Amino acid sequence: MFRPKLPDIPTLPTPTVTPQQTQAPAPSAGRPIAPFVGVGAAVVVVGIVLTALLTAVAVSAVSVAIAAVVLRSLVNGTHQR
């Protein structure tokens, strides 16, 4: 009752394929570049991850230091009264 009715999919005529001549790839003059691109991308990703981890550690250290200063002032404030 609540199911949508999908339209019928029209069948497309199949085209005739003509055989094509294949050419051999031209020999490259130097070394392939693809492995170096993969290594470069990996280095960038590792750098981004390490930078994010270092930032997280720094933010955590600052927040712990602030919490320690606040707790110290609260404890010293109660002893001085």
PDB file of C-alpha atoms in Angstrom:
ATOM      1  CA  MET A   1       0.000   0.000   0.000  1.00  0.00           C
ATOM      2  CA  PHE A   2       2.739   2.473   0.960  1.00  0.00           C
ATOM      3  CA  ARG A   3       5.381   1.083  -1.389  1.00  0.00           C
ATOM      4  CA  PRO A   4       6.324   3.368  -4.268  1.00  0.00           C
ATOM      5  CA  LYS A   5       5.867   2.000  -7.742  1.00  0.00           C
ATOM      6  CA  LEU A   6       9.030   2.277  -9.778  1.00  0.00           C
ATOM      7  CA  PRO A   7       8.770   2.897 -13.497  1.00  0.00           C
ATOM      8  CA  ASP A   8       9.783   0.157 -15.874  1.00  0.00           C
ATOM      9  CA  ILE A   9      13.370   0.453 -17.069  1.00  0.00           C
ATOM     10  CA  PRO A  10      13.467   0.832 -20.842  1.00  0.00           C
ATOM     11  CA  THR A  11      15.822  -1.517 -22.640  1.00  0.00           C
ATOM     12  CA  LEU A  12      18.454   0.204 -24.720  1.00  0.00           C
ATOM     13  CA  PRO A  13      19.439  -1.177 -28.088  1.00  0.00           C
ATOM     14  CA  THR A  14      22.855  -2.800 -28.039  1.00  0.00           C
ATOM     15  CA  PRO A  15      25.335  -0.988 -30.269  1.00  0.00           C
ATOM     16  CA  THR A  16      27.523  -2.914 -32.632  1.00  0.00           C
ATOM     17  CA  VAL A  17      31.187  -2.799 -31.718  1.00  0.00           C
ATOM     18  CA  THR A  18      33.771  -2.443 -34.459  1.00  0.00           C
ATOM     19  CA  PRO A  19      37.207  -3.875 -33.747  1.00  0.00           C
ATOM     20  CA  GLN A  20      39.854  -1.224 -33.195  1.00  0.00           C
ATOM     21  CA  GLN A  21      43.551  -1.447 -33.746  1.00  0.00           C
ATOM     22  CA  THR A  22      45.572  -1.392 -30.578  1.00  0.00           C
ATOM     23  CA  GLN A  23      48.926   0.305 -30.445  1.00  0.00           C
ATOM     24  CA  ALA A  24      51.761  -0.685 -28.197  1.00  0.00           C
ATOM     25  CA  PRO A  25      52.517   1.936 -25.535  1.00  0.00           C
ATOM     26  CA  ALA A  26      55.499   4.114 -26.244  1.00  0.00           C
ATOM     27  CA  PRO A  27      58.516   3.293 -24.070  1.00  0.00           C
ATOM     28  CA  SER A  28      59.083   5.821 -21.320  1.00  0.00           C
ATOM     29  CA  ALA A  29      62.316   7.751 -21.267  1.00  0.00           C
ATOM     30  CA  GLY A  30      62.859   7.727 -17.497  1.00  0.00           C
ATOM     31  CA  ARG A  31      61.744   6.083 -14.311  1.00  0.00           C
ATOM     32  CA  PRO A  32      58.035   5.914 -13.469  1.00  0.00           C
ATOM     33  CA  ILE A  33      56.739   8.761 -11.324  1.00  0.00           C
ATOM     34  CA  ALA A  34      53.853   6.879  -9.665  1.00  0.00           C
ATOM     35  CA  PRO A  35      55.857   5.325  -6.770  1.00  0.00           C
ATOM     36  CA  PHE A  36      57.286   8.713  -5.832  1.00  0.00           C
ATOM     37  CA  VAL A  37      53.848  10.318  -5.814  1.00  0.00           C
ATOM     38  CA  GLY A  38      52.612   7.610  -3.448  1.00  0.00           C
ATOM     39  CA  VAL A  39      55.583   8.121  -1.124  1.00  0.00           C
ATOM     40  CA  GLY A  40      55.062  11.884  -1.190  1.00  0.00           C
ATOM     41  CA  ALA A  41      51.396  11.542  -0.327  1.00  0.00           C
ATOM     42  CA  ALA A  42      52.252   9.162   2.518  1.00  0.00           C
ATOM     43  CA  VAL A  43      54.798  11.626   3.900  1.00  0.00           C
ATOM     44  CA  VAL A  44      52.229  14.434   3.810  1.00  0.00           C
ATOM     45  CA  VAL A  45      49.613  12.301   5.571  1.00  0.00           C
ATOM     46  CA  VAL A  46      52.079  11.203   8.264  1.00  0.00           C
ATOM     47  CA  GLY A  47      53.137  14.816   8.759  1.00  0.00           C
ATOM     48  CA  ILE A  48      49.544  15.946   9.177  1.00  0.00           C
ATOM     49  CA  VAL A  49      48.805  13.165  11.662  1.00  0.00           C
ATOM     50  CA  LEU A  50      51.922  13.886  13.717  1.00  0.00           C
ATOM     51  CA  THR A  51      51.157  17.608  13.756  1.00  0.00           C
ATOM     52  CA  ALA A  52      47.614  16.901  14.949  1.00  0.00           C
ATOM     53  CA  LEU A  53      48.915  14.617  17.713  1.00  0.00           C
ATOM     54  CA  LEU A  54      51.465  17.207  18.820  1.00  0.00           C
ATOM     55  CA  THR A  55      48.760  19.862  18.923  1.00  0.00           C
ATOM     56  CA  ALA A  56      46.499  17.604  20.975  1.00  0.00           C
ATOM     57  CA  VAL A  57      49.303  16.938  23.470  1.00  0.00           C
ATOM     58  CA  ALA A  58      50.072  20.654  23.745  1.00  0.00           C
ATOM     59  CA  VAL A  59      46.424  21.576  24.345  1.00  0.00           C
ATOM     60  CA  SER A  60      46.101  18.838  26.948  1.00  0.00           C
ATOM     61  CA  ALA A  61      49.255  20.010  28.730  1.00  0.00           C
ATOM     62  CA  VAL A  62      48.020  23.605  28.837  1.00  0.00           C
ATOM     63  CA  SER A  63      44.631  22.570  30.191  1.00  0.00           C
ATOM     64  CA  VAL A  64      46.224  20.373  32.877  1.00  0.00           C
ATOM     65  CA  ALA A  65      48.535  23.247  33.859  1.00  0.00           C
ATOM     66  CA  ILE A  66      45.601  25.640  34.159  1.00  0.00           C
ATOM     67  CA  ALA A  67      43.655  23.124  36.226  1.00  0.00           C
ATOM     68  CA  ALA A  68      46.686  22.637  38.504  1.00  0.00           C
ATOM     69  CA  VAL A  69      47.041  26.395  39.044  1.00  0.00           C
ATOM     70  CA  VAL A  70      43.339  26.747  39.840  1.00  0.00           C
ATOM     71  CA  LEU A  71      43.386  23.815  42.268  1.00  0.00           C
ATOM     72  CA  ARG A  72      46.549  25.119  43.911  1.00  0.00           C
ATOM     73  CA  SER A  73      45.001  28.535  44.419  1.00  0.00           C
ATOM     74  CA  LEU A  74      41.856  26.964  45.877  1.00  0.00           C
ATOM     75  CA  VAL A  75      43.832  24.770  48.277  1.00  0.00           C
ATOM     76  CA  ASN A  76      46.133  27.625  49.343  1.00  0.00           C
ATOM     77  CA  GLY A  77      43.156  29.914  49.771  1.00  0.00           C
ATOM     78  CA  THR A  78      41.496  27.573  52.254  1.00  0.00           C
ATOM     79  CA  HIS A  79      44.728  27.142  54.301  1.00  0.00           C
ATOM     80  CA  GLN A  80      45.287  30.902  54.604  1.00  0.00           C
ATOM     81  CA  ARG A  81      41.847  31.697  55.991  1.00  0.00           C
TER      82      ARG A  81
END
